[in-house]
Short mmCIF file of C-alpha atoms in Angstrom, two decimals:
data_model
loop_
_atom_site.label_atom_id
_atom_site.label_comp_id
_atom_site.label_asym_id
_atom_site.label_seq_id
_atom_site.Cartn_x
_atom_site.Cartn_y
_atom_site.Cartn_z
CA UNK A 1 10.89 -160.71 -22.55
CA UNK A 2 9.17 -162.50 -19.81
CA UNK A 3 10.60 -164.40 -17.18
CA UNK A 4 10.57 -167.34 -18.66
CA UNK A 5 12.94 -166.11 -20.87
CA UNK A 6 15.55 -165.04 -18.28
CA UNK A 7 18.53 -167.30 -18.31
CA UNK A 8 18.58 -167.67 -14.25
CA UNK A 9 22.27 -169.06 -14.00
CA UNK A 10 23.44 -165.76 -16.03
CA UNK A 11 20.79 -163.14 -14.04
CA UNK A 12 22.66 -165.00 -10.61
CA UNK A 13 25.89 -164.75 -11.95
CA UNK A 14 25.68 -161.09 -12.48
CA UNK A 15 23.97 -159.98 -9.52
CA UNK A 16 26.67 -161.98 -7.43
CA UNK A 17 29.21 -159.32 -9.46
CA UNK A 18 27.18 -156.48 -8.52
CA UNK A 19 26.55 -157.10 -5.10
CA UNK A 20 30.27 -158.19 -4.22
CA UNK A 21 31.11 -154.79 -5.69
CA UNK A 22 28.69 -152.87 -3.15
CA UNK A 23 29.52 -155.32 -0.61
CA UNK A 24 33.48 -154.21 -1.36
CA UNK A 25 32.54 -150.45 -1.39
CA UNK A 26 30.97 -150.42 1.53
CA UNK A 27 33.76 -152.14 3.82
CA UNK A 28 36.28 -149.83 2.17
CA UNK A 29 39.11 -148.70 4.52
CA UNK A 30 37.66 -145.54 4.59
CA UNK A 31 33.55 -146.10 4.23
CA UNK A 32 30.65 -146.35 5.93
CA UNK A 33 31.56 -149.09 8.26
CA UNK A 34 35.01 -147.37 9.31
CA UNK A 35 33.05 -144.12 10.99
CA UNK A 36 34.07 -143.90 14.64
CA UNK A 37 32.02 -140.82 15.78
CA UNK A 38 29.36 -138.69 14.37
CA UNK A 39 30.50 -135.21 16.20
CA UNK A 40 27.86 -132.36 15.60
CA UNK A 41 29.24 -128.68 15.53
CA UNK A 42 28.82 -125.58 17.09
CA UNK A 43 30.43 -122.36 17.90
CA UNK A 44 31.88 -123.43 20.53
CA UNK A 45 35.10 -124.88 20.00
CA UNK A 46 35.14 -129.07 20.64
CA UNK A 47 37.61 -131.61 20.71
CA UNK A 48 37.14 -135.93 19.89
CA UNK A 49 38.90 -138.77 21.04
CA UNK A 50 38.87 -140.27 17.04
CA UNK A 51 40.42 -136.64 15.46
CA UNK A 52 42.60 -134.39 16.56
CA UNK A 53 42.42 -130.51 16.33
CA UNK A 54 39.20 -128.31 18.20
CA UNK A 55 36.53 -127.98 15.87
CA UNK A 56 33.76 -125.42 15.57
CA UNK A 57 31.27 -124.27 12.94
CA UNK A 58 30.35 -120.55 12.78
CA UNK A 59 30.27 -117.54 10.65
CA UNK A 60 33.23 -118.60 8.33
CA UNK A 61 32.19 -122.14 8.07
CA UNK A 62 34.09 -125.12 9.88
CA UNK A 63 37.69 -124.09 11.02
CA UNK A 64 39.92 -126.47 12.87
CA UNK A 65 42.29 -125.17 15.38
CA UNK A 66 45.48 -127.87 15.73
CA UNK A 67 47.70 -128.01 18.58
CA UNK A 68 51.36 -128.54 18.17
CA UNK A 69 52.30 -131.76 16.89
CA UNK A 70 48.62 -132.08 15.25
CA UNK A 71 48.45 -132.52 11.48
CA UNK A 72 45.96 -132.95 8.54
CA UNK A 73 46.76 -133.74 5.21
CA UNK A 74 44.39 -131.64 2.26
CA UNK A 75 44.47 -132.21 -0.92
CA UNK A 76 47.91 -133.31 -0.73
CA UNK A 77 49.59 -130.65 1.88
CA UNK A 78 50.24 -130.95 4.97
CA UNK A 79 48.15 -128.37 7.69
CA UNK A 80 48.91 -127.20 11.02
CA UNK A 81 47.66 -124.39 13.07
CA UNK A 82 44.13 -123.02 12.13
CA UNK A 83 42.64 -124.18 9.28
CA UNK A 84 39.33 -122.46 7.61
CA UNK A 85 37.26 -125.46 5.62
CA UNK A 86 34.42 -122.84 5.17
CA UNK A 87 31.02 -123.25 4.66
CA UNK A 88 29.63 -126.40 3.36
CA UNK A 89 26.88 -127.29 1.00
CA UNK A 90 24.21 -129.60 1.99
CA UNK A 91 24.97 -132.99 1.58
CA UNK A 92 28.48 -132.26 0.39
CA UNK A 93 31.70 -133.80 2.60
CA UNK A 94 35.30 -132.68 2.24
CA UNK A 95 38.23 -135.23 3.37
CA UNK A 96 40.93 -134.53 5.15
CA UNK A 97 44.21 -137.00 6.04
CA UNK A 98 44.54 -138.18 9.38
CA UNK A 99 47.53 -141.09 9.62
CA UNK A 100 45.43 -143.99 7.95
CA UNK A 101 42.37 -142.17 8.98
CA UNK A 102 40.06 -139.69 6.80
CA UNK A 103 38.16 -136.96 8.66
CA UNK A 104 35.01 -136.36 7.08
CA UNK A 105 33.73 -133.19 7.54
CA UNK A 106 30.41 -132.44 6.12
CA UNK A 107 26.84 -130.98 6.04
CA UNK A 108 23.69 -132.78 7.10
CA UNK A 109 20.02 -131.49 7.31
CA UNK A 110 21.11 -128.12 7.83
CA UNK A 111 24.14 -129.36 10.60
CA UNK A 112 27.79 -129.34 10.27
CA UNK A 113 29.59 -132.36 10.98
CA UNK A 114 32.84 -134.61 11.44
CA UNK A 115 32.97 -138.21 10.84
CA UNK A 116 36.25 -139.98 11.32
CA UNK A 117 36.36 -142.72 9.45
CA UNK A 118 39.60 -145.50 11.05
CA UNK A 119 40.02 -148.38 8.93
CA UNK A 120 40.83 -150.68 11.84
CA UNK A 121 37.17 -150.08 13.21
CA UNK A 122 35.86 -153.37 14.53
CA UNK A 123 32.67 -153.09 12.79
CA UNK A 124 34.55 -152.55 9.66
CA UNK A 125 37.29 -155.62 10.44
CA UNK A 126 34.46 -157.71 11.28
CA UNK A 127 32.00 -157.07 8.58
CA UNK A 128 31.78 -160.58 7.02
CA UNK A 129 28.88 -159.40 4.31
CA UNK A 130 24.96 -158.56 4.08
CA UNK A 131 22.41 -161.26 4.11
CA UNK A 132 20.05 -160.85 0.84
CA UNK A 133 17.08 -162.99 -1.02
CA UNK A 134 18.26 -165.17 -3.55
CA UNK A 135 18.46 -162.73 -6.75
CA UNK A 136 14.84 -163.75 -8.92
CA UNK A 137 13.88 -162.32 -11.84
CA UNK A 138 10.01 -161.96 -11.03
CA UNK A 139 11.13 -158.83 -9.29
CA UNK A 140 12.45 -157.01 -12.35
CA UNK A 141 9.50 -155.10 -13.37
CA UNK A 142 9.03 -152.73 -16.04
CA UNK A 143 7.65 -149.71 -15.22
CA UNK A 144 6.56 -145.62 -16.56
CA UNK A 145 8.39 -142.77 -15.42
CA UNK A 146 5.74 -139.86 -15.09
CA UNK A 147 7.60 -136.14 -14.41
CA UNK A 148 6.30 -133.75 -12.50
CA UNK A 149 5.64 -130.19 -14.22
CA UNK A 150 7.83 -128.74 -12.04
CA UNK A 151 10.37 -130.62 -9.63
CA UNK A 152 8.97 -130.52 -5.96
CA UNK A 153 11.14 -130.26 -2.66
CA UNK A 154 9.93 -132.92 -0.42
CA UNK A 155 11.01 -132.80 3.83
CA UNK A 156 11.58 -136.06 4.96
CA UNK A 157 12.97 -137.62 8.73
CA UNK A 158 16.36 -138.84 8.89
CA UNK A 159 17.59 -142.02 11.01
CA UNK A 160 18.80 -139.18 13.64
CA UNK A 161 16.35 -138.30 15.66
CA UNK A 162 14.86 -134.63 15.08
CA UNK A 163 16.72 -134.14 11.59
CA UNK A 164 15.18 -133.49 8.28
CA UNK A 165 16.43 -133.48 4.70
CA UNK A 166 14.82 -131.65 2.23
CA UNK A 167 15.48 -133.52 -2.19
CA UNK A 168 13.95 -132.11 -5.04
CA UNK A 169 11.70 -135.02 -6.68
CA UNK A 170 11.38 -134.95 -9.78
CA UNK A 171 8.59 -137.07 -10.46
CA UNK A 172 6.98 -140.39 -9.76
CA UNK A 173 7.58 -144.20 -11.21
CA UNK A 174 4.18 -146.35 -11.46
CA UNK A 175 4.72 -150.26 -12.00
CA UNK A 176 2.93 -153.08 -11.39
CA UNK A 177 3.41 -156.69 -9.55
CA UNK A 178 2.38 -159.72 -10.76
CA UNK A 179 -1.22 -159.61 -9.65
CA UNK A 180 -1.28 -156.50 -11.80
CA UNK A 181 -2.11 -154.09 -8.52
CA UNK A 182 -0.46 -150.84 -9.57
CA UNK A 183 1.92 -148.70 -7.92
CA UNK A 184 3.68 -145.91 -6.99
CA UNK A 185 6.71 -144.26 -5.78
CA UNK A 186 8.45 -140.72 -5.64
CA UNK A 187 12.10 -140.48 -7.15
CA UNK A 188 14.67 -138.38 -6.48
CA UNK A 189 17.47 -137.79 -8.57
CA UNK A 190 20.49 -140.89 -8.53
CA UNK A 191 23.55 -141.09 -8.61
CA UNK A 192 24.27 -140.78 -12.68
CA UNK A 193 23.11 -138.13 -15.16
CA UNK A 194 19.59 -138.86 -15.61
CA UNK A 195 19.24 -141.49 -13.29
CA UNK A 196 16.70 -141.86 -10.02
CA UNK A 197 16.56 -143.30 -6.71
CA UNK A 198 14.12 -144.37 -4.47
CA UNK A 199 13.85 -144.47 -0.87
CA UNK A 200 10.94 -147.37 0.45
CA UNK A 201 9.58 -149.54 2.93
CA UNK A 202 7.85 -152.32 2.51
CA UNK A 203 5.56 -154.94 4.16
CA UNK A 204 9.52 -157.03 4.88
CA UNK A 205 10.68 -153.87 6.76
CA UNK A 206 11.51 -154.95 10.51
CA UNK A 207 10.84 -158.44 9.44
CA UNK A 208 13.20 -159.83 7.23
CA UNK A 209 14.69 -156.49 5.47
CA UNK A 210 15.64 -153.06 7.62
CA UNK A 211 13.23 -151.13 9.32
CA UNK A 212 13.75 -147.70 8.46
CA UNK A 213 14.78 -147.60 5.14
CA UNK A 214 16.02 -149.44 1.90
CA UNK A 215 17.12 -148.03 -1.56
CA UNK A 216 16.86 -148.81 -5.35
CA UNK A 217 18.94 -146.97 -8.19
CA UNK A 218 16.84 -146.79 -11.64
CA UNK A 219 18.58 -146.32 -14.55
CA UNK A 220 17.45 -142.91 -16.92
CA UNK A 221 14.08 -143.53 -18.19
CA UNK A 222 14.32 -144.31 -22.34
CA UNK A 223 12.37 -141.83 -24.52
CA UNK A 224 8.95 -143.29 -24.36
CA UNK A 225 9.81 -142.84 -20.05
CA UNK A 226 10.17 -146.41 -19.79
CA UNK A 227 12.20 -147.52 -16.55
CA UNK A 228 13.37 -150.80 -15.20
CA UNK A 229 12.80 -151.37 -11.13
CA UNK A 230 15.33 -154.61 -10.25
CA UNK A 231 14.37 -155.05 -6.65
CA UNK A 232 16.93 -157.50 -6.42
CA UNK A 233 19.18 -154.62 -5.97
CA UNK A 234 17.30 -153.19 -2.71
CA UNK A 235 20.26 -152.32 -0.84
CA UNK A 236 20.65 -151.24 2.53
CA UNK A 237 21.79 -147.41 3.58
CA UNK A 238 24.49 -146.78 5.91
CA UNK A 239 22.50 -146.51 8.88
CA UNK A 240 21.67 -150.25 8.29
CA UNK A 241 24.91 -151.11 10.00
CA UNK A 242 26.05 -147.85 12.02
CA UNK A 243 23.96 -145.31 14.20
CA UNK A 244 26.56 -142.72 13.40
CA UNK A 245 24.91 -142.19 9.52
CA UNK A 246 22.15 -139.43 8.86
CA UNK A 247 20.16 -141.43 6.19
CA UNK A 248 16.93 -140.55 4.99
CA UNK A 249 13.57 -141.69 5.49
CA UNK A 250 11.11 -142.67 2.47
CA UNK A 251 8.50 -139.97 2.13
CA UNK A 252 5.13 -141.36 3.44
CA UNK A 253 4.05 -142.56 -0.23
CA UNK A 254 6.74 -144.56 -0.72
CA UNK A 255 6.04 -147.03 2.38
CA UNK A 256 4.91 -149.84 -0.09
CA UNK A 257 1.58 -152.05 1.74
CA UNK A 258 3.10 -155.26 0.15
CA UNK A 259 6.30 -157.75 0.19
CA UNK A 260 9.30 -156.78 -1.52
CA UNK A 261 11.13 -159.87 -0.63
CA UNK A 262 14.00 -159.08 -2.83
CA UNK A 263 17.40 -157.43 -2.26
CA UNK A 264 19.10 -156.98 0.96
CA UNK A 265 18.01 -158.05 4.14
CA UNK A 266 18.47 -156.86 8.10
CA UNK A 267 22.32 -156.70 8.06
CA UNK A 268 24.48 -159.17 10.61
CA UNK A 269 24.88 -156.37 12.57
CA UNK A 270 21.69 -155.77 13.74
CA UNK A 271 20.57 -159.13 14.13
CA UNK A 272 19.87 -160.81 11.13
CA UNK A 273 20.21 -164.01 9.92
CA UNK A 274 22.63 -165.45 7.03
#
């Protein structure tokens, strides 16, 4: 099929769905966009203003100790006193109940972590949507997912300064853009069985689309290892909007030397334009 074929009404139509339903996840009352304070643990124990209890992170994991009065719901039952959470896998988050609030508590680059997350958050209440290209099929493109023998654990900066995270990547999708150059990019593994993700810059980024980072979900390559890149779904990571998320980088290969100019664009928040 070739994009002549594409009925353009019907490709709009359904990337308006998808996009209001990322747009709708991402100002839930308890996402991104809620997250009051990004509160990095130690041994030492440490109160916040946005959560209540003194928090530390040592031998046994993260334990809370609440004063009188203080209380967390967890999985349903109410906590008070000291409470053991454990230790926490890498990029793993546990929730507790906090009034309307949810305290994340979590594991980042090696760190432990808590991220209240307060629905009434202004930049939450005010989040009135994220500027994006006009959805065009020219930037569907077909491409070849090529495995590596062996998956390979690729470092890569975050948006905090000084922190690393470390994916396994399993291999590498090669496409092409209409003046046939060919290209590259390391995946790591998505959100779905089988699926991949890609973290990229592009010639856009700090222009028109986000500086430091944007991301594309690729559905499981068929059996021949044929995938399907929609860069109309670009979106934005949390850090985007907040400086209180830990996202990613793109590994140096995947900082693309042309225009993407699909997908999302420099949110509202950080100056962009409608």
């Amino acid at each position: 099929m070739t994009v002549q074929d594409v009925d353009r009404t019907s490709f709009a139509e359904e990337w308006e769905r998808w996009h209001r339903a990322h747009e709708q996840a991402l100002a839930d009352p308890h996402g991104f966009l809620a997250i009051t304070g990004l509160h990095w643990l130690s041994p030492e124990p440490a109160r916040f203003e946005d959560a209540p209890g003194a928090w530390s992170s040592g031998p046994e994991g993260v334990v809370v100790e609440l004063a009188d009065g203080e209380e967390l719901t967890i999985d349903g039952t109410a906590v008070h006193g000291r409470y053991v959470f454990g230790a926490i896998a890498e990029r793993d988050s546990l929730y507790a109940g906090y009034g309307d609030a949810v305290i994340e508590v979590a594991k980042r680059g090696g760190h432990d972590i808590v991220r209240p997350r307060h629905p009434g958050n202004p930049l939450r209440t005010a989040f009135t949507g994220t500027p994006a290209y006009a959805p065009d099929p020219r930037w569907v493109r077909g491409g070849r997912y090529l495995p590596f023998d062996e998956p390979r654990a690729i470092t890569v900066g975050a948006a905090v300064e000084g922190l690393e995270h470390v994916y396994d990547a399993p291999g590498q999708v090669e496409f092409e853009l209409e003046d046939g150059e060919t290209l590259r990019l390391t995946v790591f593994n998505g959100k779905r069985p089988g699926s991949l993700m890609v973290l990229l810059t592009d010639a856009t980024s700090g222009v028109t689309t986000y500086a430091a980072n944007r991301s594309l979900q690729i559905d499981a390559p068929d059996d021949a290892g044929r995938v399907t890149l929609d860069f109309n779904r670009a979106t934005n990571l949390p850090c985007a909007y907040t400086d209180l998320a830990t996202c990613p980088l793109p590994p140096t290969e995947n900082r693309l030397p042309v225009a993407i100019e699909a997908g999302e664009r420099i949110p509202l928040e950080r100056g962009g334009r409608p």
